[in-house]
Tab-separated table of C-alpha atoms and ligand atoms in Angstrom:
chain	number	residue	atom	x	y	z
A	20	MET	CA	-16.705	5.825	-61.522
A	21	LYS	CA	-13.530	7.803	-62.161
A	22	LYS	CA	-14.929	10.615	-60.078
A	23	PHE	CA	-15.665	8.229	-57.210
A	24	VAL	CA	-12.125	6.793	-57.219
A	25	LEU	CA	-10.719	10.312	-57.195
A	26	LEU	CA	-12.992	11.270	-54.306
A	27	ALA	CA	-12.050	8.135	-52.368
A	28	ALA	CA	-8.357	8.884	-52.920
A	29	LEU	CA	-8.893	12.440	-51.756
A	30	VAL	CA	-10.744	11.314	-48.625
A	31	GLN	CA	-8.050	8.780	-47.875
A	32	SER	CA	-5.218	11.231	-48.357
A	33	TYR	CA	-7.091	13.742	-46.172
A	34	CYS	CA	-7.463	11.123	-43.459
A	35	LEU	CA	-3.877	9.997	-43.729
A	36	ALA	CA	-2.848	13.634	-43.652
A	37	ALA	CA	-4.363	13.653	-40.170
A	38	ASP	CA	-1.062	12.517	-38.763
A	39	LEU	CA	-1.101	11.661	-35.056
A	40	THR	CA	2.682	11.720	-34.845
A	41	GLY	CA	3.963	13.901	-32.001
A	42	TYR	CA	3.600	14.572	-28.278
A	43	TRP	CA	0.140	14.887	-26.799
A	44	VAL	CA	-0.915	15.818	-23.282
A	45	ALA	CA	-4.340	15.469	-21.683
A	46	ARG	CA	-4.763	17.594	-18.568
A	47	ASP	CA	-7.592	16.580	-16.251
A	48	PRO	CA	-8.190	18.893	-13.308
A	49	LEU	CA	-8.730	17.032	-10.025
A	50	PRO	CA	-10.831	18.320	-7.116
A	51	ASP	CA	-7.683	18.758	-4.991
A	52	GLY	CA	-6.433	21.479	-7.350
A	53	THR	CA	-3.853	19.266	-9.022
A	54	VAL	CA	-3.902	18.142	-12.624
A	55	ARG	CA	-3.744	14.549	-13.788
A	56	ARG	CA	-1.706	14.370	-16.982
A	57	THR	CA	-1.752	11.611	-19.562
A	58	TYR	CA	1.059	11.799	-22.081
A	59	LEU	CA	1.032	10.161	-25.511
A	60	ASP	CA	4.157	10.051	-27.643
A	61	LEU	CA	2.889	8.720	-30.972
A	62	LYS	CA	4.463	7.816	-34.281
A	63	GLN	CA	2.117	7.122	-37.161
A	64	GLU	CA	3.171	5.239	-40.286
A	65	GLY	CA	0.188	4.647	-42.511
A	66	THR	CA	-2.397	3.136	-40.211
A	67	ARG	CA	0.179	1.795	-37.775
A	68	ILE	CA	0.864	3.675	-34.576
A	69	THR	CA	3.796	3.047	-32.241
A	70	GLY	CA	5.191	4.968	-29.276
A	71	HIS	CA	4.509	5.349	-25.546
A	72	ILE	CA	1.723	6.324	-23.203
A	73	ARG	CA	2.369	7.566	-19.669
A	74	ALA	CA	-0.535	7.590	-17.227
A	75	THR	CA	-0.273	7.907	-13.409
A	76	GLN	CA	2.410	5.411	-12.355
A	77	PHE	CA	2.446	3.526	-15.665
A	78	TYR	CA	4.735	4.007	-18.645
A	79	TYR	CA	3.439	1.834	-21.469
A	80	GLU	CA	4.816	0.884	-24.837
A	81	ILE	CA	2.287	0.702	-27.659
A	82	VAL	CA	2.552	-2.884	-28.849
A	83	ASP	CA	-0.356	-3.015	-31.282
A	84	SER	CA	-2.620	-0.643	-33.158
A	85	THR	CA	-5.727	-1.426	-35.149
A	86	GLY	CA	-8.254	0.702	-36.970
A	87	GLY	CA	-7.637	3.901	-38.859
A	88	PRO	CA	-7.626	6.031	-40.808
A	89	ASP	CA	-9.852	7.773	-38.300
A	90	THR	CA	-10.155	5.965	-35.027
A	91	PHE	CA	-7.388	3.754	-33.647
A	92	THR	CA	-7.351	1.217	-30.875
A	93	LEU	CA	-3.953	1.073	-29.222
A	94	THR	CA	-2.819	-1.807	-27.042
A	95	ALA	CA	-0.267	-0.557	-24.574
A	96	SER	CA	1.800	-2.797	-22.354
A	97	MET	CA	4.456	-2.544	-19.655
A	98	HIS	CA	6.696	-5.203	-18.224
A	99	ASP	CA	8.658	-4.612	-15.050
A	100	GLY	CA	10.707	-7.768	-14.867
A	101	LYS	CA	8.024	-9.699	-13.005
A	102	SER	CA	4.615	-8.866	-14.307
A	103	THR	CA	3.055	-7.458	-17.445
A	104	ARG	CA	0.231	-4.963	-17.464
A	105	SER	CA	-1.763	-3.954	-20.509
A	106	ALA	CA	-4.250	-1.216	-21.277
A	107	LYS	CA	-6.333	-0.266	-24.286
A	108	TYR	CA	-6.649	3.283	-25.559
A	109	GLU	CA	-8.974	4.444	-28.286
A	110	VAL	CA	-7.771	7.632	-29.993
A	111	LYS	CA	-9.445	9.816	-32.563
A	112	LEU	CA	-8.293	13.127	-33.961
A	113	GLU	CA	-11.008	15.783	-33.870
A	114	SER	CA	-10.899	19.492	-34.559
A	115	ASP	CA	-10.427	20.288	-30.824
A	116	GLY	CA	-7.646	17.767	-30.182
A	117	LEU	CA	-6.959	14.080	-29.785
A	118	HIS	CA	-9.906	12.341	-28.117
A	119	VAL	CA	-8.702	9.511	-25.884
A	120	SER	CA	-10.846	6.850	-24.186
A	121	THR	CA	-9.551	4.232	-21.784
A	122	ARG	CA	-10.283	2.351	-18.586
A	123	ARG	CA	-8.065	2.699	-15.505
A	124	ARG	CA	-8.681	-1.002	-14.770
A	125	PRO	CA	-10.330	-3.559	-17.063
A	126	GLU	CA	-13.522	-3.517	-14.959
A	127	ALA	CA	-13.559	0.282	-14.431
A	128	PRO	CA	-15.836	2.619	-16.396
A	129	LEU	CA	-14.622	4.107	-19.661
A	130	ILE	CA	-13.078	7.550	-19.209
A	131	HIS	CA	-12.680	10.178	-21.892
A	132	MET	CA	-10.135	12.950	-22.227
A	133	VAL	CA	-8.918	15.372	-24.833
A	134	ALA	CA	-5.183	15.675	-25.427
A	135	HIS	CA	-3.481	18.634	-27.064
A	136	ARG	CA	-0.138	18.918	-28.800
A	137	GLY	CA	2.688	19.044	-26.246
A	138	GLN	CA	6.337	20.076	-26.289
A	139	PRO	CA	8.896	17.733	-27.836
A	140	GLY	CA	9.918	15.189	-25.202
A	141	GLU	CA	7.070	16.119	-22.850
A	142	GLY	CA	6.137	13.165	-20.660
A	143	ALA	CA	9.379	11.288	-21.312
A	144	LEU	CA	10.689	9.472	-18.254
A	145	PRO	CA	13.452	11.302	-16.409
A	146	ALA	CA	16.981	10.051	-16.950
A	147	ARG	CA	18.105	7.218	-14.734
A	148	LEU	CA	20.086	8.427	-11.729
A	149	PRO	CA	23.118	6.483	-10.510
A	150	LEU	CA	22.556	4.358	-7.427
A	151	PRO	CA	24.748	4.401	-4.318
A	152	ALA	CA	26.971	1.465	-3.363
A	153	LEU	CA	25.298	-0.726	-0.748
A	154	HIS	CA	26.084	-0.235	2.927
A	155	THR	CA	24.199	-0.769	6.175
A	156	VAL	CA	22.086	2.211	7.193
A	157	ALA	CA	22.379	2.975	10.916
A	158	PRO	CA	19.255	1.797	12.796
A	159	ASN	CA	17.015	4.697	13.828
A	160	GLY	CA	16.032	3.037	17.109
A	161	LEU	CA	12.292	3.313	16.361
A	162	ALA	CA	9.490	0.724	16.270
A	163	LYS	CA	10.748	-1.488	19.080
A	164	THR	CA	7.292	-3.050	18.888
A	165	PRO	CA	5.165	-3.204	15.713
A	166	PRO	CA	3.924	0.297	14.791
A	167	MET	CA	0.291	0.993	15.684
A	168	GLY	CA	-1.927	3.736	14.359
A	169	TRP	CA	-4.239	4.596	11.512
A	170	ASN	CA	-3.792	5.099	7.770
A	171	SER	CA	-6.133	6.917	5.420
A	172	TRP	CA	-5.921	4.703	2.315
A	173	ASN	CA	-8.144	1.662	2.883
A	174	LYS	CA	-11.240	3.724	3.623
A	175	PHE	CA	-10.652	7.158	2.142
A	176	ALA	CA	-8.144	6.694	-0.730
A	177	SER	CA	-7.948	10.058	-2.541
A	178	ARG	CA	-10.620	11.584	-0.269
A	179	VAL	CA	-8.134	12.098	2.564
A	180	ASP	CA	-7.790	15.719	3.683
A	181	ASP	CA	-6.650	17.905	6.573
A	182	ALA	CA	-10.053	17.867	8.292
A	183	GLY	CA	-10.305	14.072	8.011
A	184	VAL	CA	-6.828	13.579	9.469
A	185	ARG	CA	-7.601	15.922	12.374
A	186	ALA	CA	-10.879	14.090	12.978
A	187	SER	CA	-9.056	10.753	13.019
A	188	ALA	CA	-6.523	12.124	15.498
A	189	ASP	CA	-9.391	13.424	17.661
A	190	ALA	CA	-11.054	10.008	17.549
A	191	ILE	CA	-7.887	8.115	18.507
A	192	ALA	CA	-7.197	10.538	21.348
A	193	SER	CA	-10.690	10.262	22.784
A	194	ASN	CA	-12.093	6.775	22.074
A	195	GLY	CA	-9.551	4.614	23.916
A	196	MET	CA	-7.411	3.800	20.887
A	197	LYS	CA	-4.538	5.971	22.088
A	198	GLU	CA	-4.490	4.178	25.441
A	199	ALA	CA	-4.583	0.875	23.564
A	200	GLY	CA	-1.367	1.894	21.754
A	201	TYR	CA	-2.478	3.479	18.469
A	202	LEU	CA	-0.001	6.302	17.914
A	203	TYR	CA	0.627	7.082	14.241
A	204	VAL	CA	-1.886	9.025	12.162
A	205	ASN	CA	-0.736	8.361	8.621
A	206	ILE	CA	-1.622	10.253	5.469
A	207	ASP	CA	-1.347	7.981	2.440
A	208	ASP	CA	-1.209	8.930	-1.258
A	209	THR	CA	-2.754	12.083	-2.828
A	210	TRP	CA	-1.566	14.884	-0.511
A	211	GLN	CA	1.030	16.205	-2.965
A	212	ALA	CA	1.056	19.063	-5.418
A	213	GLU	CA	3.960	19.770	-7.755
A	214	ARG	CA	7.334	21.205	-6.742
A	215	ASP	CA	7.940	24.942	-6.528
A	216	ALA	CA	10.740	26.867	-8.245
A	217	LYS	CA	13.242	25.556	-5.669
A	218	ARG	CA	11.977	22.033	-6.385
A	219	GLU	CA	10.460	21.805	-2.876
A	220	ILE	CA	7.491	19.442	-2.727
A	221	GLN	CA	4.192	21.259	-2.141
A	222	THR	CA	0.917	20.105	-0.637
A	223	ASN	CA	-2.291	20.325	-2.662
A	224	LYS	CA	-5.328	22.236	-1.477
A	225	LYS	CA	-6.605	19.340	0.660
A	226	PHE	CA	-3.639	20.035	2.993
A	227	PRO	CA	-3.297	23.803	3.366
A	228	ASP	CA	-0.591	23.670	6.068
A	229	MET	CA	1.212	20.416	6.819
A	230	LYS	CA	3.271	21.905	9.670
A	231	ALA	CA	0.097	23.141	11.390
A	232	LEU	CA	-1.460	19.703	10.924
A	233	ALA	CA	1.587	18.018	12.460
A	234	ASP	CA	1.452	20.452	15.395
A	235	TYR	CA	-2.202	19.573	15.893
A	236	VAL	CA	-1.605	15.814	15.783
A	237	HIS	CA	1.355	16.213	18.180
A	238	SER	CA	-0.796	18.270	20.560
A	239	LYS	CA	-2.973	15.158	20.926
A	240	GLY	CA	0.078	13.122	21.936
A	241	LEU	CA	0.087	11.374	18.547
A	242	LYS	CA	2.471	11.238	15.593
A	243	LEU	CA	1.984	12.150	11.935
A	244	GLY	CA	2.937	9.947	8.985
A	245	ILE	CA	3.228	10.738	5.286
A	246	TYR	CA	3.646	8.874	1.991
A	247	SER	CA	5.883	9.099	-1.065
A	248	SER	CA	7.549	7.027	-3.785
A	249	PRO	CA	11.146	6.547	-4.910
A	250	GLY	CA	9.848	6.969	-8.467
A	251	PRO	CA	8.867	10.138	-10.321
A	252	ASN	CA	5.223	9.307	-9.557
A	253	THR	CA	3.284	7.687	-6.749
A	254	CYS	CA	0.765	4.935	-7.428
A	255	ALA	CA	-2.036	7.470	-7.794
A	256	GLY	CA	0.138	9.504	-10.175
A	257	TYR	CA	1.173	12.279	-7.764
A	258	GLU	CA	4.688	13.711	-7.447
A	259	GLY	CA	7.237	11.199	-6.094
A	260	SER	CA	10.634	11.789	-4.470
A	261	TYR	CA	12.781	10.696	-7.430
A	262	GLY	CA	15.990	12.773	-7.402
A	263	HIS	CA	14.749	14.743	-4.384
A	264	GLU	CA	15.210	12.212	-1.600
A	265	GLU	CA	17.324	14.367	0.741
A	266	GLN	CA	15.329	17.480	0.008
A	267	ASP	CA	12.029	15.712	0.758
A	268	ALA	CA	13.350	14.085	3.942
A	269	LYS	CA	14.357	17.564	5.166
A	270	THR	CA	10.942	18.943	4.239
A	271	TYR	CA	9.246	16.148	6.193
A	272	ALA	CA	11.490	16.888	9.186
A	273	LYS	CA	10.702	20.598	8.927
A	274	TRP	CA	6.974	19.847	8.896
A	275	GLY	CA	7.300	17.529	11.922
A	276	ILE	CA	6.604	14.240	10.159
A	277	ASP	CA	7.286	11.074	12.188
A	278	TYR	CA	6.730	8.235	9.691
A	279	LEU	CA	7.225	7.727	5.958
A	280	LYS	CA	5.584	5.036	3.813
A	281	TYR	CA	7.706	4.784	0.673
A	282	ASP	CA	5.873	3.076	-2.164
A	283	TRP	CA	7.737	1.600	-5.166
A	284	CYS	CA	5.108	2.233	-7.910
A	285	GLY	CA	6.541	4.771	-10.381
A	286	ALA	CA	10.106	3.577	-9.658
A	287	ARG	CA	9.382	0.413	-11.640
A	288	ASN	CA	9.627	2.431	-14.858
A	289	ILE	CA	13.221	3.333	-14.067
A	290	TYR	CA	14.794	0.620	-11.931
A	291	LYS	CA	14.825	-3.151	-11.843
A	292	ASP	CA	13.714	-5.167	-8.832
A	293	GLU	CA	17.333	-6.112	-8.095
A	294	GLU	CA	18.112	-2.413	-7.634
A	295	MET	CA	15.465	-1.844	-4.975
A	296	GLN	CA	17.869	-2.215	-2.099
A	297	ALA	CA	20.027	0.702	-3.256
A	298	VAL	CA	16.930	2.767	-4.067
A	299	TYR	CA	15.445	2.228	-0.592
A	300	GLN	CA	18.830	2.756	1.042
A	301	LYS	CA	18.939	6.231	-0.493
A	302	MET	CA	15.849	7.326	1.419
A	303	GLY	CA	16.959	5.426	4.559
A	304	ASP	CA	20.105	7.555	4.602
A	305	ALA	CA	18.161	10.703	3.771
A	306	LEU	CA	15.765	10.156	6.692
A	307	ASN	CA	18.655	9.568	9.069
A	308	ALA	CA	20.279	12.785	7.851
A	309	SER	CA	17.058	14.774	8.220
A	310	GLY	CA	17.628	15.527	11.888
A	311	ARG	CA	14.302	14.005	12.993
A	312	PRO	CA	13.490	10.419	13.959
A	313	ILE	CA	11.201	9.218	11.171
A	314	ALA	CA	9.944	5.618	11.104
A	315	TYR	CA	10.579	4.112	7.690
A	316	SER	CA	7.964	1.856	6.056
A	317	LEU	CA	8.974	0.117	2.821
A	318	CYS	CA	6.126	-0.601	0.456
A	319	GLN	CA	7.157	-2.688	-2.529
A	320	TYR	CA	4.735	-5.572	-2.071
A	321	GLY	CA	7.311	-8.092	-0.813
A	322	ARG	CA	9.323	-8.189	-4.033
A	323	ASP	CA	12.949	-9.240	-4.204
A	324	ASP	CA	12.723	-10.908	-0.745
A	325	VAL	CA	12.630	-7.535	0.991
A	326	TRP	CA	12.669	-9.236	4.420
A	327	LYS	CA	16.296	-10.212	3.722
A	328	TRP	CA	17.509	-6.609	3.270
A	329	GLY	CA	14.785	-4.348	4.704
A	330	THR	CA	16.671	-3.835	7.958
A	331	LYS	CA	19.946	-2.987	6.170
A	332	VAL	CA	18.360	-0.068	4.326
A	333	GLY	CA	16.990	1.329	7.593
A	334	GLY	CA	13.463	-0.050	7.211
A	335	ASN	CA	11.325	-0.411	10.338
A	336	LEU	CA	8.701	-2.396	8.450
A	337	TRP	CA	8.197	-3.706	4.963
A	338	ARG	CA	5.114	-4.856	3.129
A	339	THR	CA	5.246	-8.559	2.374
A	340	THR	CA	2.370	-8.720	-0.135
A	341	GLY	CA	0.261	-6.844	-2.660
A	342	ASP	CA	-2.641	-4.715	-1.470
A	343	ILE	CA	-5.165	-6.116	0.969
A	344	ARG	CA	-8.874	-5.822	0.142
A	345	ASP	CA	-11.768	-5.724	2.584
A	346	ALA	CA	-12.737	-9.320	1.832
A	347	TRP	CA	-12.301	-12.653	3.617
A	348	ASP	CA	-10.375	-14.226	0.703
A	349	SER	CA	-7.916	-11.378	0.427
A	350	MET	CA	-7.322	-11.094	4.183
A	351	THR	CA	-6.846	-14.835	4.710
A	352	THR	CA	-4.744	-15.409	1.593
A	353	ILE	CA	-2.357	-12.786	2.901
A	354	GLY	CA	-2.513	-13.553	6.614
A	355	PHE	CA	-2.181	-17.332	6.488
A	356	ASN	CA	0.782	-17.130	4.101
A	357	GLN	CA	3.245	-15.337	6.347
A	358	THR	CA	4.728	-18.248	8.227
A	359	ASP	CA	7.930	-18.807	6.201
A	360	ILE	CA	9.342	-15.342	6.784
A	361	ALA	CA	8.700	-15.172	10.532
A	362	ASP	CA	12.379	-15.204	11.481
A	363	TYR	CA	13.019	-11.907	9.704
A	364	ALA	CA	10.799	-9.915	12.077
A	365	GLY	CA	12.006	-8.518	15.373
A	366	PRO	CA	12.226	-5.338	17.462
A	367	GLY	CA	12.823	-2.398	15.116
A	368	HIS	CA	12.049	-4.277	11.892
A	369	TRP	CA	8.739	-5.953	11.062
A	370	ASN	CA	7.042	-7.905	8.315
A	371	ASP	CA	3.981	-5.920	7.236
A	372	PRO	CA	1.100	-7.933	5.740
A	373	ASP	CA	-0.690	-4.601	5.029
A	374	MET	CA	-3.065	-2.364	6.916
A	375	LEU	CA	-6.199	-3.482	8.710
A	376	GLU	CA	-9.584	-3.590	7.009
A	377	ILE	CA	-11.442	-4.002	10.315
A	378	GLY	CA	-14.658	-1.973	10.246
A	379	ASN	CA	-14.763	-1.284	6.500
A	380	GLY	CA	-17.875	-3.407	5.990
A	381	GLY	CA	-16.736	-6.191	3.672
A	382	MET	CA	-16.334	-8.835	6.390
A	383	THR	CA	-18.386	-10.013	9.347
A	384	THR	CA	-17.568	-9.208	12.963
A	385	THR	CA	-16.352	-12.782	13.388
A	386	GLU	CA	-14.052	-12.374	10.377
A	387	TYR	CA	-12.714	-9.069	11.677
A	388	LYS	CA	-11.849	-10.800	14.995
A	389	THR	CA	-9.933	-13.360	12.956
A	390	HIS	CA	-8.162	-10.507	11.115
A	391	MET	CA	-7.143	-8.843	14.407
A	392	SER	CA	-6.051	-12.150	15.987
A	393	LEU	CA	-4.016	-13.258	12.983
A	394	TRP	CA	-2.255	-9.918	12.603
A	395	SER	CA	-1.407	-9.959	16.322
A	396	ILE	CA	-0.042	-13.501	16.174
A	397	LEU	CA	2.073	-12.273	13.237
A	398	ALA	CA	3.473	-9.340	15.266
A	399	ALA	CA	2.194	-7.248	12.360
A	400	PRO	CA	1.930	-3.473	12.381
A	401	LEU	CA	-1.615	-2.586	13.474
A	402	LEU	CA	-2.688	0.304	11.285
A	403	ALA	CA	-6.441	0.698	11.442
A	404	GLY	CA	-7.834	1.529	8.012
A	405	ASN	CA	-11.439	2.430	8.752
A	406	ASP	CA	-13.526	5.537	9.426
A	407	LEU	CA	-12.724	6.153	13.079
A	408	GLN	CA	-15.404	8.790	13.468
A	409	HIS	CA	-18.206	6.475	12.469
A	410	MET	CA	-17.536	3.009	13.801
A	411	SER	CA	-19.726	0.735	15.855
A	412	PRO	CA	-18.855	-0.102	19.475
A	413	GLU	CA	-18.267	-3.678	18.285
A	414	ILE	CA	-15.568	-2.593	15.830
A	415	LEU	CA	-13.951	-0.314	18.397
A	416	ALA	CA	-13.914	-3.219	20.852
A	417	ILE	CA	-12.112	-5.412	18.296
A	418	LEU	CA	-9.529	-2.734	17.550
A	419	THR	CA	-8.924	-2.010	21.233
A	420	ASN	CA	-8.853	-5.539	22.635
A	421	LYS	CA	-5.915	-5.033	24.990
A	422	ASP	CA	-5.338	-8.733	25.593
A	423	VAL	CA	-4.912	-9.348	21.864
A	424	ILE	CA	-2.874	-6.170	21.369
A	425	ALA	CA	-0.528	-7.311	24.162
A	426	VAL	CA	0.257	-10.365	22.023
A	427	ASP	CA	1.067	-8.177	19.009
A	428	GLN	CA	3.099	-5.713	21.074
A	429	ASP	CA	5.017	-8.255	23.140
A	430	VAL	CA	8.550	-6.928	23.703
A	431	ALA	CA	10.257	-10.143	22.630
A	432	GLY	CA	9.066	-9.265	19.122
A	433	LYS	CA	8.764	-12.846	17.897
A	434	GLN	CA	6.478	-13.386	14.920
A	435	GLY	CA	4.152	-16.336	15.441
A	436	THR	CA	3.937	-19.284	13.066
A	437	ARG	CA	1.555	-22.064	12.087
A	438	ILE	CA	2.059	-25.114	14.254
A	439	SER	CA	-0.586	-27.348	12.730
A	440	LYS	CA	-3.066	-27.495	9.885
A	441	SER	CA	-5.796	-29.983	9.163
A	442	GLY	CA	-8.406	-29.345	6.489
A	443	ASP	CA	-9.872	-25.925	7.154
A	444	SER	CA	-8.409	-25.598	10.641
A	445	GLU	CA	-5.100	-24.006	11.474
A	446	VAL	CA	-3.372	-23.506	14.809
A	447	TRP	CA	-0.846	-20.710	15.174
A	448	ALA	CA	1.355	-19.865	18.141
A	449	LYS	CA	3.500	-16.921	19.196
A	450	PRO	CA	6.069	-17.169	21.992
A	451	LEU	CA	5.846	-14.261	24.445
A	452	SER	CA	8.472	-12.564	26.603
A	453	ASP	CA	7.132	-13.900	29.939
A	454	GLY	CA	7.519	-17.502	28.768
A	455	SER	CA	3.844	-17.858	27.920
A	456	LYS	CA	2.438	-18.483	24.443
A	457	ALA	CA	-0.416	-17.037	22.480
A	458	ILE	CA	-2.259	-19.826	20.690
A	459	ALA	CA	-4.899	-19.135	18.044
A	460	LEU	CA	-7.239	-21.828	16.733
A	461	PHE	CA	-8.638	-20.734	13.370
A	462	ASN	CA	-11.535	-22.173	11.398
A	463	ARG	CA	-11.315	-21.210	7.728
A	464	GLY	CA	-14.259	-23.449	6.809
A	465	GLY	CA	-17.929	-22.805	6.185
A	466	SER	CA	-19.315	-24.374	9.360
A	467	GLU	CA	-18.532	-24.507	13.061
A	468	MET	CA	-15.936	-27.120	14.008
A	469	LYS	CA	-13.861	-28.445	16.871
A	470	VAL	CA	-10.191	-27.497	16.585
A	471	SER	CA	-7.557	-29.057	18.809
A	472	ILE	CA	-3.852	-28.984	19.490
A	473	THR	CA	-1.882	-31.264	21.782
A	474	TRP	CA	0.188	-29.533	24.428
A	475	ALA	CA	3.218	-31.371	23.092
A	476	ASP	CA	2.679	-29.909	19.607
A	477	ALA	CA	2.194	-26.495	21.160
A	478	GLY	CA	5.617	-26.842	22.793
A	479	PHE	CA	4.573	-27.633	26.383
A	480	LYS	CA	6.089	-30.547	28.315
A	481	ALA	CA	2.982	-31.041	30.432
A	482	THR	CA	-0.515	-29.641	30.721
A	483	PRO	CA	-0.011	-25.888	31.275
A	484	ARG	CA	-1.259	-24.392	34.522
A	485	HIS	CA	-2.968	-21.290	33.242
A	486	ALA	CA	-4.853	-20.160	30.138
A	487	ARG	CA	-6.880	-17.062	29.383
A	488	ASP	CA	-9.326	-16.616	26.510
A	489	LEU	CA	-8.308	-13.318	24.898
A	490	TRP	CA	-11.699	-12.567	23.323
A	491	LEU	CA	-13.916	-13.695	26.211
A	492	HIS	CA	-11.444	-12.183	28.723
A	493	LYS	CA	-11.756	-15.059	31.131
A	494	ASP	CA	-9.670	-17.929	32.379
A	495	VAL	CA	-10.049	-21.316	30.754
A	496	SER	CA	-9.698	-24.533	32.753
A	497	LEU	CA	-7.199	-26.969	31.294
A	498	GLU	CA	-6.934	-30.705	31.629
A	499	GLY	CA	-5.639	-33.617	29.586
A	500	ASP	CA	-3.005	-33.604	26.915
A	501	GLN	CA	-4.645	-31.245	24.463
A	502	PHE	CA	-6.561	-28.041	24.051
A	503	VAL	CA	-9.888	-28.317	22.220
A	504	ALA	CA	-12.257	-25.525	21.316
A	505	THR	CA	-15.387	-25.146	19.229
A	506	VAL	CA	-14.634	-22.454	16.663
A	507	PRO	CA	-17.323	-20.735	14.556
A	508	SER	CA	-17.064	-20.653	10.768
A	509	HIS	CA	-14.371	-18.095	9.774
A	510	GLY	CA	-13.731	-17.536	13.470
A	511	VAL	CA	-10.977	-17.891	16.016
A	512	VAL	CA	-10.425	-18.916	19.609
A	513	MET	CA	-7.342	-17.244	21.000
A	514	VAL	CA	-5.762	-18.070	24.323
A	515	ARG	CA	-2.660	-17.058	26.247
A	516	VAL	CA	-1.194	-20.093	27.928
A	517	SER	CA	1.533	-20.373	30.546
A	518	ALA	CA	3.172	-23.420	32.048
A	519	ARG	CA	3.312	-21.774	35.482
B	625	GLA	C1	-0.266	1.145	-3.308
B	625	GLA	C2	-0.082	0.728	-1.870
B	625	GLA	C3	-1.329	1.050	-1.089
B	625	GLA	C4	-1.608	2.539	-1.184
B	625	GLA	C5	-1.719	2.954	-2.635
B	625	GLA	C6	-1.794	4.464	-2.783
B	625	GLA	O1	-1.246	0.406	-3.949
B	625	GLA	O2	0.244	-0.636	-1.773
B	625	GLA	O3	-1.185	0.663	0.252
B	625	GLA	O4	-0.571	3.240	-0.550
B	625	GLA	O5	-0.600	2.530	-3.387
B	625	GLA	O6	-1.823	4.901	-4.109
């Protein structure tokens, strides 16, 4: 018995001697030649572990630990003033390092990595930089109508590369999209490598020569967009512009970049929401000083009422919501909730309810027509988010419907609003520069229904003289005091109506 107690004590002291305290780094090579690092800064006291974990854009505090003396489950949490996010990490010390298992999202598969001892302080967040006093950034004169183009994220996410961007530019230049107004070819997250010795941002091996790519896109009569973050990391964990705003803006100008999407993400670990305006102003100034006109897209998911200050920081558009998904619920929850902020949009500065999902497969053709109609009524940026090389004629026809695009691109730049709602039906209208109005009758319900609007409610004194159906491309005869249409489930009837 004595022997057993001694043995147990020995085992326990051996296990407790396996102290996890210190800095740990897991380095996972990615196919683009970059390395994804996960940092753990752990402090072990008995079987209790505290400290921090930094992974992609997230900097967590360890708020709970269970288990031991061998395997621990750590609950890590971060709070950014508005929302809290938690993650679980299982850690176990083995002879080859600290084995770490986690899920990137609760529903995602378990991933495993091995972390090794790092340098003291490795993975700590950079020191907070002072923010400039607020002023009004001079307008850059761009985006007189809502920007149109394509963005890589919705379809390709981290699979975007030079060849794919060239192919998208080729498609736009040859399939009628360019003539329909699509101009920007925008690279989203995951193009970056780390900085060189002069702290210049580098491209990873998916983008061997950004200047050559810009030249190619320009040779097609199109423009090239890029993506970064005001934080140390982007959402996907790549290098952000934190502390390098002017340097990066100059690099973009040197490469021939025409558009920047600037995504909050990693900045949330350093700044509060109330400081966003100064943070975004910094890059607005840097772009203006870069010597090249670069459209400026703010992406911070509509926090801190961005529509109230987006223009002041030089923004040409600002996201008004979290990320869209290729699903009816997501698209409609976003699209039908934009009415209150309509007055903030106008030439040069637009509300952005996120990029299009048209053609990505998660909605029906009818639903994609609704998506295109609603975004156009909203004077939203039209950034196609699908595979342009492999799309059906039907999808191309939706994306290039010139009558609908003319509503979106109307030079008056007025964002449309909801003018009536009854059950599952909604009627939206957008005033146009020639005195006419675009009117869209939506059916959000599960079966076909008649939707109507009186001319008085639509803002007409008498029965208008002329109406054109923007999907059927034919004139509609009008009589009586209202407009009535049969609208399919999840569908739309969209007309352009003029009194004269
Ligand atoms: C955020 C943005 C998306 C996309 C990804 C890239 O989620 O809202 O539009 O840019 O980051 O990581």
